[in-house]
Amino acid sequence: MKFIPHHLQTIIDGIRDIAQDYGLDFFETIFEMVDYQQMNEIAAFGGFPTRYPHWRFGMEYEQLAKSYEYGLSKIYEMVINNDPSYAYLLEGNNLVDQKTVIAHVYAHVDFFKNNYYFSKTNRRMVDEMANHGARIRRYVDRHGIEAVENFIDTCLSIDNLIDYYSPFIERRSKPMSEEEMRNREVPKFKAKDYMDEFINPQEFIDSQKRKMAEEAEQAKNFPREPQRDIMLFLVENGTLEAWESDILSMIREEAYYFAPQGQTKIMNEGWASYWHSKILTSKVLDDSEIIDFADINSRVMSSAPGQLNPYKLGVALYRDIEDRWNRGRFGKEWEDVDDLERRYNWDKELGLGKEQIFRVRKLYNDVTFIDEFLTEDFARENQMFTFGYNRKSGNWEIESREFKEIKEKLLNSLTNFGQPFIYVRDGNYRNRSELLLHHKYEGTELRVDYARGVLEALYRIWKRPVNIETIMDDKGQLLSYDGSEHKEKSITYKPI
Amino acid sequence: MTELNKIKQDHRRFKQIVRGKIKRNLRKYMSQGEITGRQGKDLVKVPLPRIDIPRFRFSQKQQGGVGQGDGDVGDSLGSGEQSPGQAGPAGNQEGQHGVEVDISLEELAQIMGEELELPNIEPKGVKRIETMRDRYSGIRSTGPESLRHFKRTYKAALQRMISTDEYDLDNPIVIPTKEDRRYRSWKETSIPESNALIVYMMDVSGSMGDEQKEIVRIESFWIDTWLRSQYKGIDSRYIIHDATAKEVDRDTFFRTRESGGTMISSAYKLAMGIIEEEYATDEWNIYLFHFSDGDNWSVDDTGECMRILTHGLLPRANMFCYGQVESPYGSGQFIKDINEHFGNHDRVTVSEIKNRDAIYDSIKEFLGKGL
């Protein structure tokens, strides 16, 4: 790690001021200079050099180091969501690259600070990660690397089984116990005796009673209702030793910390790319640097067929939004215009573009962003298509250029990160303390070999047989693992 | 913020895990020939099933995704198991099936040695070739200027000046005197090397089919890997024979298919010739491997073989290994003949290789003696 040389610090300060003038609002950002080895190392740790020991970071490092050595890829920048933010510059990059990265970083930090989905993330994560590292190292000293690492593997198998929206749910009251629910009275409106049967009619009271009885019945369920935060359920109810439980909680916390970055990949990279282009081309570069900038920018924006580059899609969408709001191309009035000529020349000169993109970066995530702002015109202009696997030819083929299908497929792949929705349905399945998970089937099957791997991990935590209900070949199927062998049987699939 | 070498630990753990996996699956790798087919220069690619962490995910072929670019509906974007791009930009890179790891042949040999419990080979005779090497491993206070060690010199001078209070913080000039100078020094080390010759002989008569050759190919790959890890300089020679024998290159050795009868003695004669002409026995460790389905032409020829072995090859070789591969026409008589003649000979090893699964044990038989 090296200090930033003086001339670069001047450039950083300059870009920071320009970014601020444009209205970007970021945490203090500390830049550090690293060589490619350190860069690969930090990247392997997901940005946190102090993380706990685990083999997968070593695997990650090997892959990064190899693809760098073979000239396949190179990490340009890395920035950590933290207050203050840390950003790394690669030593030996040319000056235009560095300038691009610096501007890009400031926009990322603005996004971290202002986007709603980041609002609940721990802004002292650098300290927290170091803390996790220290705790896990202590467990390693006590229980040995094998045991601890194996258990971490187990936890990582389920680290996507969290509820991405739960940080935003505020629970005001403590849930009632089953006992309390049974003894509840139907609340009545105050009324004089002779009015009572009109103000509190018997049918209503009865129906409320039935409803309450149902609720009380449900309260016997465990969990009370299907729960998506399976990690939490296991922290609270799994059969674990103290150190195991601690590790599971840490990994859950890290999963929640990283989740918003996955939820806003297109938006975040688009935002950063929008601003590095804007800042560099309007205020920073001189004529001699433009070609170099175009070169690096085109590399960032490139995409192979069948690939969707989040940088490219994101920046194009922001620009489209800015343009539409500048010219008033939104709302009912605009939607209703059929005449091509009028559409083409439509410009109400509202100049709301900048305000709108700042609002969008504050309130949206990738799913809502695409849902609301990906228009048919945009999809056509950007040559979007859907593709799928053709079993007959054994090829991946372009399937459609229909807007509806493109949008649906894109949203599907973004919703829940393109991963299946899994719930805990029953923690006392068959009344034998078995665990029953539920896969909310939406047309795509689970991959069985992986599902089995996860069941094994779950068994390690639950210590009793674990099951998941899903659909295979259009029929309900129950996958089970009892600690020694995997079983499958058909069931009737009841959706939740 | 970085702690130096922290990643090294994780990297070492990763390598350990990889090693462990390879070790546990060695039998499978040996029978399936997955590794030999991917041989590069001195690295091999080893496919590792499921080293990645399993998570609930969708089965891939049903998925597809959204892309951008030219093309009409129905145009191909690429074939194969993997999706050409990622299904969604937010999906993390979980598209891959297991992982492929590069591993050096040396390490592979080590793993193999551990798993098969192979003894290290004690080379015979004088270690012939000695290479001399200069190593710059020390520092001394005299020497030629071209070897002056600037840093050490500077340090010594600085030390001296500080201890004598000549050093001035405001004017930090360090002037080395003659006593401060430090020079690199070297040591001559000699590295003894012993050399080995491996002669592979294979029966390519009509009865040896593709599967039999594949078995020989896989088996020789592993033998080669092991012996190479034991000797610095290795010569490999390849002989194929049916009724006559000829020397060929490695490539041809594994590809050729001939027809016709089998005269094993022809191969032994040729091997004998090569050794006598080019390899002085007191300088070379000689290994002979012969693979055949054991269907020799005549009893006379078998007798001839035994004679060459007894008087010619065996006195010169560290080891003679005969592997009998079972062909569709059954297993021949030759293995019994050899057993009869050399059953107790400690430098003769025979092994019957019924099918691919037997490769593992056969290698163990061949190399387990440590000769």
mmCIF file of N, CA, C and O in Angstrom, chain A residues 430-492:
data_model
loop_
_atom_site.group_PDB
_atom_site.id
_atom_site.type_symbol
_atom_site.label_atom_id
_atom_site.label_comp_id
_atom_site.label_asym_id
_atom_site.label_seq_id
_atom_site.Cartn_x
_atom_site.Cartn_y
_atom_site.Cartn_z
ATOM 1 N N ARG A 430 -44.035 -33.270 10.320
ATOM 2 C CA ARG A 430 -44.477 -34.624 10.701
ATOM 3 C C ARG A 430 -44.508 -34.785 12.217
ATOM 4 O O ARG A 430 -44.416 -35.903 12.711
ATOM 5 N N ASN A 431 -44.545 -33.644 12.895
ATOM 6 C CA ASN A 431 -44.482 -33.648 14.349
ATOM 7 C C ASN A 431 -43.243 -34.396 14.858
ATOM 8 O O ASN A 431 -43.257 -35.036 15.895
ATOM 9 N N ARG A 432 -42.152 -34.309 14.047
ATOM 10 C CA ARG A 432 -40.938 -35.032 14.447
ATOM 11 C C ARG A 432 -39.737 -34.090 14.429
ATOM 12 O O ARG A 432 -38.624 -34.514 14.179
ATOM 13 N N SER A 433 -40.005 -32.813 14.635
ATOM 14 C CA SER A 433 -38.949 -31.783 14.599
ATOM 15 C C SER A 433 -38.134 -31.793 13.313
ATOM 16 O O SER A 433 -36.972 -31.446 13.318
ATOM 17 N N GLU A 434 -38.744 -32.287 12.236
ATOM 18 C CA GLU A 434 -38.019 -32.184 10.976
ATOM 19 C C GLU A 434 -38.235 -30.793 10.406
ATOM 20 O O GLU A 434 -39.171 -30.089 10.775
ATOM 21 N N LEU A 435 -37.341 -30.426 9.507
ATOM 22 C CA LEU A 435 -37.451 -29.094 8.910
ATOM 23 C C LEU A 435 -38.065 -29.226 7.519
ATOM 24 O O LEU A 435 -37.636 -30.056 6.722
ATOM 25 N N LEU A 436 -39.079 -28.413 7.264
ATOM 26 C CA LEU A 436 -39.687 -28.428 5.929
ATOM 27 C C LEU A 436 -39.517 -27.058 5.279
ATOM 28 O O LEU A 436 -39.986 -26.051 5.804
ATOM 29 N N LEU A 437 -38.825 -27.051 4.134
ATOM 30 C CA LEU A 437 -38.715 -25.818 3.368
ATOM 31 C C LEU A 437 -39.675 -25.889 2.193
ATOM 32 O O LEU A 437 -40.075 -26.963 1.768
ATOM 33 N N HIS A 438 -39.983 -24.723 1.685
ATOM 34 C CA HIS A 438 -40.910 -24.664 0.564
ATOM 35 C C HIS A 438 -40.277 -23.852 -0.561
ATOM 36 O O HIS A 438 -39.798 -22.747 -0.348
ATOM 37 N N HIS A 439 -40.238 -24.456 -1.751
ATOM 38 C CA HIS A 439 -39.783 -23.688 -2.914
ATOM 39 C C HIS A 439 -41.010 -23.141 -3.626
ATOM 40 O O HIS A 439 -41.863 -23.892 -4.083
ATOM 41 N N LYS A 440 -41.075 -21.819 -3.681
ATOM 42 C CA LYS A 440 -42.216 -21.198 -4.360
ATOM 43 C C LYS A 440 -41.986 -21.325 -5.852
ATOM 44 O O LYS A 440 -41.192 -20.593 -6.438
ATOM 45 N N TYR A 441 -42.688 -22.284 -6.438
ATOM 46 C CA TYR A 441 -42.424 -22.634 -7.837
ATOM 47 C C TYR A 441 -43.049 -21.611 -8.780
ATOM 48 O O TYR A 441 -44.231 -21.317 -8.700
ATOM 49 N N GLU A 442 -42.222 -21.072 -9.653
ATOM 50 C CA GLU A 442 -42.745 -20.089 -10.598
ATOM 51 C C GLU A 442 -42.381 -20.456 -12.021
ATOM 52 O O GLU A 442 -42.176 -19.584 -12.863
ATOM 53 N N GLY A 443 -42.246 -21.750 -12.272
ATOM 54 C CA GLY A 443 -42.013 -22.161 -13.654
ATOM 55 C C GLY A 443 -40.621 -22.707 -13.907
ATOM 56 O O GLY A 443 -40.360 -23.275 -14.955
ATOM 57 N N THR A 444 -39.699 -22.502 -12.975
ATOM 58 C CA THR A 444 -38.355 -23.022 -13.192
ATOM 59 C C THR A 444 -37.996 -23.984 -12.065
ATOM 60 O O THR A 444 -38.186 -23.676 -10.898
ATOM 61 N N GLU A 445 -37.457 -25.119 -12.454
ATOM 62 C CA GLU A 445 -37.128 -26.134 -11.450
ATOM 63 C C GLU A 445 -35.814 -25.833 -10.748
ATOM 64 O O GLU A 445 -34.986 -25.098 -11.256
ATOM 65 N N LEU A 446 -35.663 -26.460 -9.600
ATOM 66 C CA LEU A 446 -34.398 -26.360 -8.869
ATOM 67 C C LEU A 446 -33.371 -27.286 -9.509
ATOM 68 O O LEU A 446 -33.713 -28.294 -10.100
ATOM 69 N N ARG A 447 -32.114 -26.924 -9.317
ATOM 70 C CA ARG A 447 -31.064 -27.836 -9.745
ATOM 71 C C ARG A 447 -30.836 -28.844 -8.638
ATOM 72 O O ARG A 447 -30.456 -28.475 -7.528
ATOM 73 N N VAL A 448 -31.048 -30.116 -8.951
ATOM 74 C CA VAL A 448 -31.165 -31.098 -7.882
ATOM 75 C C VAL A 448 -29.850 -31.350 -7.149
ATOM 76 O O VAL A 448 -29.812 -31.423 -5.925
ATOM 77 N N ASP A 449 -28.731 -31.461 -7.904
ATOM 78 C CA ASP A 449 -27.489 -31.799 -7.196
ATOM 79 C C ASP A 449 -27.112 -30.700 -6.193
ATOM 80 O O ASP A 449 -26.652 -30.982 -5.088
ATOM 81 N N TYR A 450 -27.369 -29.450 -6.587
ATOM 82 C CA TYR A 450 -27.069 -28.362 -5.666
ATOM 83 C C TYR A 450 -28.047 -28.362 -4.492
ATOM 84 O O TYR A 450 -27.654 -28.149 -3.357
ATOM 85 N N ALA A 451 -29.314 -28.606 -4.814
ATOM 86 C CA ALA A 451 -30.316 -28.633 -3.745
ATOM 87 C C ALA A 451 -29.931 -29.668 -2.695
ATOM 88 O O ALA A 451 -30.046 -29.438 -1.499
ATOM 89 N N ARG A 452 -29.421 -30.815 -3.154
ATOM 90 C CA ARG A 452 -29.005 -31.844 -2.201
ATOM 91 C C ARG A 452 -27.858 -31.362 -1.335
ATOM 92 O O ARG A 452 -27.812 -31.618 -0.138
ATOM 93 N N GLY A 453 -26.933 -30.654 -1.974
ATOM 94 C CA GLY A 453 -25.819 -30.096 -1.211
ATOM 95 C C GLY A 453 -26.313 -29.173 -0.111
ATOM 96 O O GLY A 453 -25.810 -29.192 1.013
ATOM 97 N N VAL A 454 -27.302 -28.353 -0.449
ATOM 98 C CA VAL A 454 -27.821 -27.422 0.553
ATOM 99 C C VAL A 454 -28.526 -28.180 1.670
ATOM 100 O O VAL A 454 -28.389 -27.842 2.848
ATOM 101 N N LEU A 455 -29.263 -29.228 1.292
ATOM 102 C CA LEU A 455 -29.941 -30.011 2.333
ATOM 103 C C LEU A 455 -28.929 -30.596 3.323
ATOM 104 O O LEU A 455 -29.160 -30.618 4.528
ATOM 105 N N GLU A 456 -27.798 -31.033 2.791
ATOM 106 C CA GLU A 456 -26.765 -31.564 3.686
ATOM 107 C C GLU A 456 -26.285 -30.489 4.650
ATOM 108 O O GLU A 456 -26.086 -30.740 5.841
ATOM 109 N N ALA A 457 -26.112 -29.271 4.107
ATOM 110 C CA ALA A 457 -25.671 -28.169 4.974
ATOM 111 C C ALA A 457 -26.728 -27.874 6.033
ATOM 112 O O ALA A 457 -26.415 -27.676 7.216
ATOM 113 N N LEU A 458 -27.977 -27.889 5.602
ATOM 114 C CA LEU A 458 -29.052 -27.599 6.552
ATOM 115 C C LEU A 458 -29.110 -28.654 7.654
ATOM 116 O O LEU A 458 -29.334 -28.335 8.818
ATOM 117 N N TYR A 459 -28.879 -29.895 7.269
ATOM 118 C CA TYR A 459 -28.904 -30.963 8.267
ATOM 119 C C TYR A 459 -27.844 -30.735 9.330
ATOM 120 O O TYR A 459 -28.049 -30.979 10.514
ATOM 121 N N ARG A 460 -26.700 -30.251 8.867
ATOM 122 C CA ARG A 460 -25.586 -29.967 9.782
ATOM 123 C C ARG A 460 -26.012 -28.971 10.872
ATOM 124 O O ARG A 460 -25.540 -29.033 12.004
ATOM 125 N N ILE A 461 -26.925 -28.072 10.509
ATOM 126 C CA ILE A 461 -27.372 -27.067 11.468
ATOM 127 C C ILE A 461 -28.592 -27.541 12.251
ATOM 128 O O ILE A 461 -28.704 -27.309 13.445
ATOM 129 N N TRP A 462 -29.493 -28.219 11.534
ATOM 130 C CA TRP A 462 -30.770 -28.581 12.141
ATOM 131 C C TRP A 462 -30.669 -29.871 12.958
ATOM 132 O O TRP A 462 -31.402 -30.092 13.915
ATOM 133 N N LYS A 463 -29.797 -30.759 12.581
ATOM 134 C CA LYS A 463 -29.508 -32.028 13.258
ATOM 135 C C LYS A 463 -30.677 -33.025 13.216
ATOM 136 O O LYS A 463 -30.654 -34.029 13.929
ATOM 137 N N ARG A 464 -31.710 -32.690 12.472
ATOM 138 C CA ARG A 464 -32.820 -33.612 12.268
ATOM 139 C C ARG A 464 -33.069 -33.640 10.762
ATOM 140 O O ARG A 464 -32.590 -32.771 10.048
ATOM 141 N N PRO A 465 -33.808 -34.614 10.269
ATOM 142 C CA PRO A 465 -34.037 -34.666 8.817
ATOM 143 C C PRO A 465 -34.566 -33.345 8.251
ATOM 144 O O PRO A 465 -35.338 -32.649 8.906
ATOM 145 N N VAL A 466 -34.088 -33.009 7.051
ATOM 146 C CA VAL A 466 -34.522 -31.773 6.406
ATOM 147 C C VAL A 466 -35.162 -32.114 5.065
ATOM 148 O O VAL A 466 -34.772 -33.068 4.404
ATOM 149 N N ASN A 467 -36.176 -31.323 4.704
ATOM 150 C CA ASN A 467 -36.959 -31.609 3.499
ATOM 151 C C ASN A 467 -37.222 -30.313 2.753
ATOM 152 O O ASN A 467 -37.300 -29.243 3.349
ATOM 153 N N ILE A 468 -37.380 -30.433 1.430
ATOM 154 C CA ILE A 468 -37.863 -29.271 0.691
ATOM 155 C C ILE A 468 -38.909 -29.726 -0.300
ATOM 156 O O ILE A 468 -38.737 -30.745 -0.984
ATOM 157 N N GLU A 469 -40.024 -28.992 -0.337
ATOM 158 C CA GLU A 469 -41.048 -29.342 -1.308
ATOM 159 C C GLU A 469 -40.910 -28.439 -2.528
ATOM 160 O O GLU A 469 -40.675 -27.253 -2.412
ATOM 161 N N THR A 470 -41.003 -29.073 -3.692
ATOM 162 C CA THR A 470 -40.828 -28.326 -4.922
ATOM 163 C C THR A 470 -41.608 -29.033 -6.022
ATOM 164 O O THR A 470 -42.340 -29.980 -5.757
ATOM 165 N N ILE A 471 -41.453 -28.537 -7.236
ATOM 166 C CA ILE A 471 -42.120 -29.184 -8.356
ATOM 167 C C ILE A 471 -41.083 -29.641 -9.359
ATOM 168 O O ILE A 471 -40.166 -28.897 -9.709
ATOM 169 N N MET A 472 -41.194 -30.910 -9.767
ATOM 170 C CA MET A 472 -40.301 -31.427 -10.801
ATOM 171 C C MET A 472 -41.143 -32.153 -11.826
ATOM 172 O O MET A 472 -42.007 -32.947 -11.465
ATOM 173 N N ASP A 473 -40.866 -31.897 -13.090
ATOM 174 C CA ASP A 473 -41.677 -32.463 -14.173
ATOM 175 C C ASP A 473 -43.161 -32.243 -13.907
ATOM 176 O O ASP A 473 -43.964 -33.179 -14.040
ATOM 177 N N ASP A 474 -43.508 -31.041 -13.484
ATOM 178 C CA ASP A 474 -44.899 -30.641 -13.264
ATOM 179 C C ASP A 474 -45.586 -31.390 -12.132
ATOM 180 O O ASP A 474 -46.803 -31.345 -12.015
ATOM 181 N N LYS A 475 -44.817 -32.110 -11.318
ATOM 182 C CA LYS A 475 -45.441 -32.815 -10.207
ATOM 183 C C LYS A 475 -44.754 -32.438 -8.899
ATOM 184 O O LYS A 475 -43.562 -32.165 -8.881
ATOM 185 N N GLY A 476 -45.555 -32.427 -7.836
ATOM 186 C CA GLY A 476 -44.997 -32.108 -6.534
ATOM 187 C C GLY A 476 -43.970 -33.145 -6.112
ATOM 188 O O GLY A 476 -44.150 -34.340 -6.344
ATOM 189 N N GLN A 477 -42.887 -32.689 -5.525
ATOM 190 C CA GLN A 477 -41.812 -33.604 -5.162
ATOM 191 C C GLN A 477 -41.210 -33.154 -3.837
ATOM 192 O O GLN A 477 -41.047 -31.958 -3.597
ATOM 193 N N LEU A 478 -40.918 -34.121 -2.998
ATOM 194 C CA LEU A 478 -40.297 -33.796 -1.717
ATOM 195 C C LEU A 478 -38.881 -34.369 -1.699
ATOM 196 O O LEU A 478 -38.678 -35.566 -1.806
ATOM 197 N N LEU A 479 -37.890 -33.490 -1.575
ATOM 198 C CA LEU A 479 -36.514 -33.944 -1.453
ATOM 199 C C LEU A 479 -36.166 -33.984 0.024
ATOM 200 O O LEU A 479 -36.401 -33.010 0.737
ATOM 201 N N SER A 480 -35.624 -35.090 0.481
ATOM 202 C CA SER A 480 -35.316 -35.221 1.903
ATOM 203 C C SER A 480 -33.894 -35.691 2.099
ATOM 204 O O SER A 480 -33.344 -36.409 1.268
ATOM 205 N N TYR A 481 -33.341 -35.294 3.229
ATOM 206 C CA TYR A 481 -32.027 -35.802 3.617
ATOM 207 C C TYR A 481 -32.058 -36.064 5.109
ATOM 208 O O TYR A 481 -32.447 -35.196 5.888
ATOM 209 N N ASP A 482 -31.678 -37.277 5.497
ATOM 210 C CA ASP A 482 -31.817 -37.622 6.916
ATOM 211 C C ASP A 482 -30.465 -37.800 7.587
ATOM 212 O O ASP A 482 -30.348 -38.427 8.620
ATOM 213 N N GLY A 483 -29.411 -37.263 6.981
ATOM 214 C CA GLY A 483 -28.099 -37.370 7.591
ATOM 215 C C GLY A 483 -27.283 -38.502 7.006
ATOM 216 O O GLY A 483 -26.070 -38.515 7.118
ATOM 217 N N SER A 484 -27.943 -39.455 6.362
ATOM 218 C CA SER A 484 -27.156 -40.501 5.715
ATOM 219 C C SER A 484 -27.527 -40.666 4.249
ATOM 220 O O SER A 484 -26.672 -40.915 3.417
ATOM 221 N N GLU A 485 -28.808 -40.530 3.919
ATOM 222 C CA GLU A 485 -29.117 -40.676 2.494
ATOM 223 C C GLU A 485 -30.205 -39.710 2.014
ATOM 224 O O GLU A 485 -30.997 -39.200 2.797
ATOM 225 N N HIS A 486 -30.139 -39.472 0.693
ATOM 226 C CA HIS A 486 -31.123 -38.595 0.063
ATOM 227 C C HIS A 486 -32.302 -39.399 -0.419
ATOM 228 O O HIS A 486 -32.136 -40.474 -0.974
ATOM 229 N N LYS A 487 -33.504 -38.843 -0.202
ATOM 230 C CA LYS A 487 -34.690 -39.527 -0.697
ATOM 231 C C LYS A 487 -35.535 -38.540 -1.473
ATOM 232 O O LYS A 487 -35.469 -37.344 -1.266
ATOM 233 N N GLU A 488 -36.354 -39.111 -2.368
ATOM 234 C CA GLU A 488 -37.286 -38.291 -3.124
ATOM 235 C C GLU A 488 -38.617 -38.984 -3.143
ATOM 236 O O GLU A 488 -38.659 -40.202 -3.296
ATOM 237 N N LYS A 489 -39.691 -38.233 -2.962
ATOM 238 C CA LYS A 489 -40.982 -38.871 -3.176
ATOM 239 C C LYS A 489 -41.969 -37.839 -3.681
ATOM 240 O O LYS A 489 -41.801 -36.643 -3.457
ATOM 241 N N SER A 490 -43.017 -38.320 -4.357
ATOM 242 C CA SER A 490 -43.975 -37.351 -4.872
ATOM 243 C C SER A 490 -44.984 -36.984 -3.804
ATOM 244 O O SER A 490 -45.349 -37.805 -2.965
ATOM 245 N N ILE A 491 -45.397 -35.747 -3.834
ATOM 246 C CA ILE A 491 -46.352 -35.237 -2.859
ATOM 247 C C ILE A 491 -47.338 -34.347 -3.602
ATOM 248 O O ILE A 491 -47.134 -34.045 -4.768
ATOM 249 N N THR A 492 -48.397 -33.945 -2.927
ATOM 250 C CA THR A 492 -49.211 -32.896 -3.512
ATOM 251 C C THR A 492 -48.631 -31.564 -3.067
ATOM 252 O O THR A 492 -48.385 -31.347 -1.883
#
